[in-house]
Amino acid sequence: MGTKLSTQSYIRARYRPSSKRPSTANSHSASHLDNFDNKKQISSSTSFDKFTRSQPLYRQVSTTHMDTDSRFGHSPRELDEDRMNATHFALKALFGANFLNTVQQTIDFDSKSTRVLDVGCGTGTWIMDMATEFPNTEFVGIDRVHIFPAAIRPPNATFKLVDVRDGLPFEDNTFDLVNTRLFLLDLTATLWPEFIKEVLRITKPGGILQMMELQIMDEGDEVVQEFCSKMEQMMLKEDLDPRICEKMGNLISKNGFIPKEEVAKAVPLKGHVLSDEFIYVLDIIFDIARLVAYNTYDLSSESEYQSVKKRYIQSRKQSTDVKWWWIAGQKPMA
C-alpha cells in the first residue's frame, strides 16, 4: 500500500499539467540524438515497404504523433507526454513491476551483454526507470517523434528516432527483450502481423517480446456503450482492430513467438486506490483524441465538446473499469 500511495503522490506532483509547463521544441539538432552502434543498423528484411504512408484520422490523433493543434489552442503533444508519464507509474503500481514474471525468469539484467529495446518509447519513462534499476543492461528506446530525453538520462540508456513502418534498423538477433505498449491506434489490423515478424527478427533466440494494450471497448452504461460503438465503427473503417488486446496471444503465436504468459487487470474507476490516476489518463486521452469526438458526435463548438467529455468521463467513473492486457512471448531457440 505504501508503494502505491508513493507512486500516486509522484504522479500528481510531477505530471499534472501546468500553465507554466515549457513547450516542446518542434525540431531537435542531430547532435542531441544518440547513435545506437551505426555499424549494426540495417534495413528491415521483412515486407515493411508495404506500410502505408498516408495519415488516416486515427493516426492524426493518436499517441506521440501530433504537433500543436492550432484549431483548439492547445498542444496535444504536451498532453500526451503527461499521459504517457502518468500511465507508466500508474501501471507500475497496478502490476507491481515493469515486467512480467516470464521476463524476470528469463532475462539476466545483471549481465552487461543484455540488450533491451522499447518500441514506441514516447517520453522514455519506462526506459529511464529500467535503466536506473539495472545499470549493467543496455537499454534502447525508439519512437518516431523526439519527445524522449535529449541530455539527462542514465549512461546505459540511448534513444533513437525510428518509424516502425519503415522497419526496425537493427541486425537479426540483437535484443534479449523487446517491450511495446499502446500500439492499438498506430498499427492497422493488416500491419500487426508484419510488425510482430519484424520484432521476431531482431529478438535473440530465447528472447522475450512483452506487449501491453488497453481494452478500449467497454460495456458500461448507455453513454459509454454509445461512444464505444461509434469508436469501434470508426476504427474498423480505418482497418484498426478495437479488440487487439484480446487477440495478442493468438497474434504472436501465428507470427513466430511462443506465448508464455498473459495477465489482464481491471481497475474500477470508482473507489480503487488508483482510480483517480486512470481517470486522469482517460481525461487526457479524450483530449488528445478530440477530433474523434468531434466526428463521432458531429460537434461544432468547444462547449459542445466539453459537455460530451464531461458526460463520458462521469459515466466511466460510475459504470466501468479500465482493463489492461499484458502478454509475454518467447522466440524459439532454433
Coordinates of C-alpha atoms in Angstrom, one line a residue:
M1 CA 0.0 0.0 0.0
G2 CA 2.8 2.4 0.9
T3 CA 4.4 2.0 -2.5
K4 CA 1.2 2.6 -4.4
L5 CA 0.5 5.8 -2.4
S6 CA 4.0 7.0 -3.0
T7 CA 3.6 6.4 -6.7
Q8 CA 0.3 8.3 -6.7
S9 CA 1.9 11.2 -5.0
Y10 CA 4.7 11.2 -7.5
I11 CA 2.3 11.2 -10.4
R12 CA 0.3 14.1 -9.0
A13 CA 3.3 16.2 -8.1
R14 CA 5.3 15.6 -11.4
Y15 CA 2.8 15.0 -14.2
R16 CA -0.3 17.1 -13.7
P17 CA -0.5 19.7 -16.4
S18 CA 0.6 23.2 -15.6
S19 CA 0.1 26.5 -17.4
K20 CA 3.8 27.2 -16.8
R21 CA 4.8 23.9 -18.5
P22 CA 7.5 24.7 -21.1
S23 CA 6.7 24.0 -24.7
T24 CA 8.2 21.1 -26.5
A25 CA 10.6 22.1 -29.3
N26 CA 9.4 21.3 -32.7
S27 CA 12.9 20.4 -34.0
H28 CA 16.0 19.0 -32.5
S29 CA 19.6 19.1 -33.6
A30 CA 21.1 15.8 -34.8
S31 CA 23.7 16.2 -32.1
H32 CA 21.1 15.6 -29.5
L33 CA 20.4 12.1 -30.8
D34 CA 22.3 9.1 -29.7
N35 CA 23.6 6.7 -32.3
F36 CA 23.0 3.0 -31.5
D37 CA 26.1 1.4 -32.9
N38 CA 25.7 2.5 -36.5
K39 CA 27.6 -0.4 -37.8
K40 CA 24.9 -2.7 -36.6
Q41 CA 22.0 -0.8 -38.2
I42 CA 20.5 -2.5 -41.3
S43 CA 17.4 -2.2 -43.3
S44 CA 14.4 -4.4 -42.5
S45 CA 14.4 -7.8 -44.1
T46 CA 10.6 -8.1 -43.9
S47 CA 7.9 -6.5 -46.1
F48 CA 7.6 -3.2 -44.2
D49 CA 7.7 -1.4 -47.6
K50 CA 4.1 -2.3 -47.8
F51 CA 3.3 0.1 -44.9
T52 CA 1.1 2.9 -45.9
R53 CA 2.4 6.4 -45.6
S54 CA -1.0 8.0 -45.5
Q55 CA -2.3 9.5 -42.3
P56 CA -5.9 8.4 -41.7
L57 CA -7.9 10.0 -38.9
Y58 CA -6.7 7.8 -36.1
R59 CA -3.0 8.3 -36.9
Q60 CA -3.6 12.0 -36.9
V61 CA -4.9 12.0 -33.3
S62 CA -3.1 9.0 -31.7
T63 CA -0.1 8.7 -29.5
T64 CA 3.0 10.8 -29.8
H65 CA 2.3 11.8 -33.3
M66 CA 0.8 15.3 -33.2
D67 CA 2.2 18.8 -33.1
T68 CA 0.4 21.9 -31.9
D69 CA -3.3 21.8 -32.8
S70 CA -3.9 25.5 -33.5
R71 CA -7.6 24.9 -34.1
F72 CA -8.2 24.2 -30.4
G73 CA -5.5 26.3 -28.9
H74 CA -3.5 23.6 -27.0
S75 CA -0.7 21.2 -27.6
P76 CA -1.8 17.6 -27.8
R77 CA 1.8 16.5 -27.7
E78 CA 2.2 18.1 -24.3
L79 CA -0.9 16.4 -23.1
D80 CA 0.3 13.1 -24.5
E81 CA 3.7 13.5 -22.7
D82 CA 1.8 13.9 -19.4
R83 CA -0.5 11.0 -20.3
M84 CA 2.5 8.7 -21.0
N85 CA 4.3 9.6 -17.8
A86 CA 1.3 9.2 -15.6
T87 CA 0.3 5.9 -17.3
H88 CA 3.7 4.4 -16.7
F89 CA 3.7 4.9 -13.0
A90 CA 0.1 4.0 -12.6
L91 CA 0.7 0.8 -14.4
K92 CA 3.8 0.0 -12.4
A93 CA 1.7 0.5 -9.3
L94 CA -1.1 -1.7 -10.6
F95 CA 1.1 -4.6 -11.8
G96 CA 3.8 -4.2 -9.2
A97 CA 6.7 -4.2 -11.7
N98 CA 7.9 -3.0 -15.1
F99 CA 7.9 -6.6 -16.5
L100 CA 6.1 -9.9 -16.2
N101 CA 7.3 -13.0 -14.3
T102 CA 8.4 -14.6 -17.6
V103 CA 10.8 -11.7 -18.2
Q104 CA 12.2 -12.0 -14.6
Q105 CA 12.8 -15.7 -15.0
T106 CA 14.4 -15.4 -18.5
I107 CA 16.3 -12.2 -18.8
D108 CA 19.6 -11.6 -16.9
F109 CA 19.5 -7.9 -16.1
D110 CA 22.9 -8.2 -14.3
S111 CA 24.7 -9.2 -17.5
K112 CA 26.5 -6.5 -19.5
S113 CA 25.6 -8.4 -22.7
T114 CA 21.9 -8.0 -22.1
R115 CA 20.1 -5.6 -24.5
V116 CA 16.6 -4.3 -24.2
L117 CA 14.6 -2.4 -26.8
D118 CA 11.5 -0.3 -26.1
V119 CA 9.5 0.2 -29.3
G120 CA 7.4 3.4 -29.2
C121 CA 9.2 4.6 -26.1
G122 CA 7.5 8.0 -26.1
T123 CA 8.9 10.1 -23.3
G124 CA 11.3 7.3 -22.3
T125 CA 9.8 6.8 -18.8
W126 CA 9.9 3.0 -18.9
I127 CA 13.5 3.0 -20.3
M128 CA 14.7 5.6 -17.7
D129 CA 13.1 3.7 -14.9
M130 CA 14.5 0.3 -16.0
A131 CA 18.0 1.7 -16.8
T132 CA 18.2 3.2 -13.4
E133 CA 17.2 -0.1 -11.7
F134 CA 19.5 -2.2 -13.9
P135 CA 22.7 -0.3 -14.7
N136 CA 24.5 -3.2 -16.3
T137 CA 21.9 -3.7 -19.0
E138 CA 21.9 -1.7 -22.3
F139 CA 18.5 0.0 -23.0
V140 CA 17.5 1.4 -26.3
G141 CA 14.3 3.4 -26.9
I142 CA 12.8 4.2 -30.3
D143 CA 10.0 6.5 -31.4
R144 CA 9.1 8.4 -34.5
V145 CA 8.7 11.7 -32.5
H146 CA 11.5 13.2 -30.5
I147 CA 9.9 13.6 -27.0
F148 CA 12.4 11.4 -25.2
P149 CA 15.2 12.9 -23.0
A150 CA 17.9 14.7 -25.0
A151 CA 20.5 15.0 -22.3
I152 CA 19.6 13.9 -18.8
R153 CA 19.5 10.1 -18.8
P154 CA 21.3 7.1 -17.3
P155 CA 24.5 6.2 -19.2
N156 CA 23.1 2.8 -20.2
A157 CA 20.1 4.4 -22.0
T158 CA 20.0 5.7 -25.5
F159 CA 17.2 6.9 -27.8
K160 CA 16.7 6.9 -31.5
L161 CA 14.2 8.4 -34.0
V162 CA 12.6 5.4 -35.8
D163 CA 9.3 5.0 -37.6
V164 CA 8.4 1.3 -37.2
R165 CA 6.6 1.5 -40.5
D166 CA 10.0 1.7 -42.1
G167 CA 11.2 -1.4 -40.3
L168 CA 13.4 -1.8 -37.3
P169 CA 17.0 -0.7 -38.1
F170 CA 18.8 -3.5 -36.2
E171 CA 20.5 -6.7 -37.1
D172 CA 18.9 -10.1 -36.6
N173 CA 19.0 -11.5 -33.1
T174 CA 20.1 -8.2 -31.4
F175 CA 17.8 -7.9 -28.3
D176 CA 17.1 -10.1 -25.3
L177 CA 13.9 -8.3 -24.6
V178 CA 11.6 -6.1 -26.7
N179 CA 8.9 -4.1 -25.0
T180 CA 5.9 -2.5 -26.6
R181 CA 2.9 -0.6 -25.2
L182 CA -0.2 1.0 -26.7
F183 CA 0.1 0.5 -30.4
L184 CA -3.7 -0.2 -30.9
L185 CA -4.2 3.2 -32.6
D186 CA -0.9 3.1 -34.6
L187 CA -0.9 -0.2 -36.4
T188 CA -3.7 -1.5 -38.7
A189 CA -5.0 -5.0 -38.5
T190 CA -3.2 -5.7 -41.7
L191 CA 0.2 -4.4 -40.3
W192 CA 0.2 -6.1 -36.9
P193 CA 1.5 -9.5 -38.3
E194 CA 4.3 -7.7 -40.2
F195 CA 5.3 -5.8 -37.1
I196 CA 5.4 -9.0 -34.9
K197 CA 7.6 -10.7 -37.6
E198 CA 10.0 -7.8 -37.6
V199 CA 10.2 -7.9 -33.8
L200 CA 10.8 -11.6 -34.0
R201 CA 13.7 -11.0 -36.5
I202 CA 15.6 -8.7 -34.1
T203 CA 14.9 -10.7 -31.0
K204 CA 17.6 -13.2 -29.9
P205 CA 16.7 -16.9 -29.8
G206 CA 15.1 -17.5 -26.4
G207 CA 14.5 -13.8 -26.1
I208 CA 11.2 -12.2 -25.0
L209 CA 8.6 -10.0 -26.5
Q210 CA 6.5 -8.1 -23.9
M211 CA 3.3 -6.3 -25.1
M212 CA 0.7 -4.3 -23.2
E213 CA -2.5 -2.9 -24.6
L214 CA -5.6 -1.1 -23.2
Q215 CA -9.1 -2.5 -23.7
I216 CA -11.0 0.4 -25.1
M217 CA -14.3 -1.4 -25.7
D218 CA -16.4 -1.3 -22.5
E219 CA -20.0 -2.3 -21.7
G220 CA -20.7 0.4 -19.2
D221 CA -23.9 2.5 -19.2
E222 CA -25.7 3.8 -22.3
V223 CA -23.4 6.8 -22.7
V224 CA -20.3 4.6 -22.6
Q225 CA -21.9 1.9 -24.9
E226 CA -22.8 4.6 -27.5
F227 CA -19.3 6.0 -27.5
C228 CA -17.7 2.6 -27.7
S229 CA -20.0 1.5 -30.5
K230 CA -19.2 4.6 -32.6
M231 CA -15.5 4.3 -31.8
E232 CA -15.5 0.7 -32.9
Q233 CA -17.2 1.6 -36.2
M234 CA -14.7 4.3 -36.9
M235 CA -11.7 2.1 -36.0
L236 CA -12.9 -0.8 -38.2
K237 CA -13.4 1.7 -41.1
E238 CA -9.7 2.6 -40.7
D239 CA -8.6 -1.1 -40.5
L240 CA -7.8 -0.7 -36.8
D241 CA -8.6 -3.5 -34.5
P242 CA -10.5 -2.2 -31.4
R243 CA -10.2 -5.6 -29.7
I244 CA -6.5 -6.3 -30.4
C245 CA -5.8 -6.7 -26.6
E246 CA -7.8 -9.9 -26.5
K247 CA -6.0 -11.3 -29.6
M248 CA -2.4 -10.7 -28.7
G249 CA -1.7 -14.3 -27.7
N250 CA -3.0 -15.7 -31.0
L251 CA -1.3 -12.9 -32.9
I252 CA 2.2 -13.6 -31.6
S253 CA 1.7 -17.4 -31.8
K254 CA 0.8 -17.1 -35.5
N255 CA 3.9 -15.0 -36.2
G256 CA 6.7 -17.0 -34.6
F257 CA 6.6 -16.4 -30.8
I258 CA 5.6 -19.0 -28.2
P259 CA 3.1 -17.4 -25.8
K260 CA 4.4 -17.7 -22.2
E261 CA 2.2 -15.5 -20.0
E262 CA -0.9 -13.4 -20.2
V263 CA -2.2 -11.1 -17.4
A264 CA -5.3 -8.9 -17.5
K265 CA -6.0 -6.5 -14.7
A266 CA -9.1 -4.3 -14.3
V267 CA -9.2 -1.2 -12.2
P268 CA -12.7 0.0 -11.1
L269 CA -12.9 3.7 -11.8
K270 CA -14.8 4.3 -8.6
G271 CA -13.3 3.5 -5.2
H272 CA -9.9 1.9 -6.2
V273 CA -6.7 3.3 -4.9
L274 CA -5.6 4.1 -8.5
S275 CA -9.0 5.3 -9.8
D276 CA -8.0 8.9 -9.9
E277 CA -4.8 8.2 -11.8
F278 CA -6.6 6.2 -14.5
I279 CA -9.4 8.7 -14.8
Y280 CA -6.8 11.4 -15.3
V281 CA -5.2 9.2 -18.0
L282 CA -8.7 8.8 -19.7
D283 CA -9.3 12.5 -19.5
I284 CA -6.1 13.3 -21.3
I285 CA -6.6 10.6 -23.9
F286 CA -10.1 12.0 -24.6
D287 CA -8.5 15.5 -25.2
I288 CA -5.8 14.0 -27.5
A289 CA -8.5 12.2 -29.5
R290 CA -10.9 15.2 -29.5
L291 CA -11.1 15.1 -33.3
V292 CA -12.6 11.6 -32.9
A293 CA -15.2 13.0 -30.6
Y294 CA -16.0 15.9 -33.0
N295 CA -16.5 13.4 -35.8
T296 CA -18.4 10.8 -33.7
Y297 CA -20.9 13.3 -32.3
D298 CA -20.9 15.8 -35.1
L299 CA -19.8 18.6 -32.7
S300 CA -19.3 22.2 -33.8
S301 CA -18.1 24.1 -30.8
E302 CA -15.7 23.7 -27.8
S303 CA -18.6 24.0 -25.4
E304 CA -20.3 21.0 -27.0
Y305 CA -17.1 19.1 -26.8
Q306 CA -16.6 19.8 -23.1
S307 CA -20.2 18.7 -22.4
V308 CA -19.7 15.4 -24.2
K309 CA -16.4 14.8 -22.5
K310 CA -17.8 15.6 -19.0
R311 CA -20.7 13.2 -19.6
Y312 CA -18.4 10.4 -20.9
I313 CA -15.9 10.7 -18.0
Q314 CA -18.7 10.8 -15.5
S315 CA -20.3 7.7 -17.0
R316 CA -16.9 5.9 -17.0
K317 CA -16.5 6.8 -13.3
Q318 CA -19.9 5.4 -12.3
S319 CA -20.2 2.3 -14.5
T320 CA -16.9 0.9 -15.8
D321 CA -13.4 -0.1 -15.1
V322 CA -10.2 0.2 -17.1
K323 CA -8.6 -3.0 -18.2
W324 CA -5.1 -3.6 -19.3
W325 CA -3.7 -6.7 -21.0
W326 CA -0.1 -7.8 -20.7
I327 CA 1.5 -10.7 -22.6
A328 CA 4.9 -12.2 -23.0
G329 CA 6.1 -14.5 -25.8
Q330 CA 9.4 -16.2 -26.3
K331 CA 11.4 -16.6 -29.6
P332 CA 12.2 -20.3 -30.2
M333 CA 15.8 -21.3 -29.6
A334 CA 16.0 -22.8 -33.1

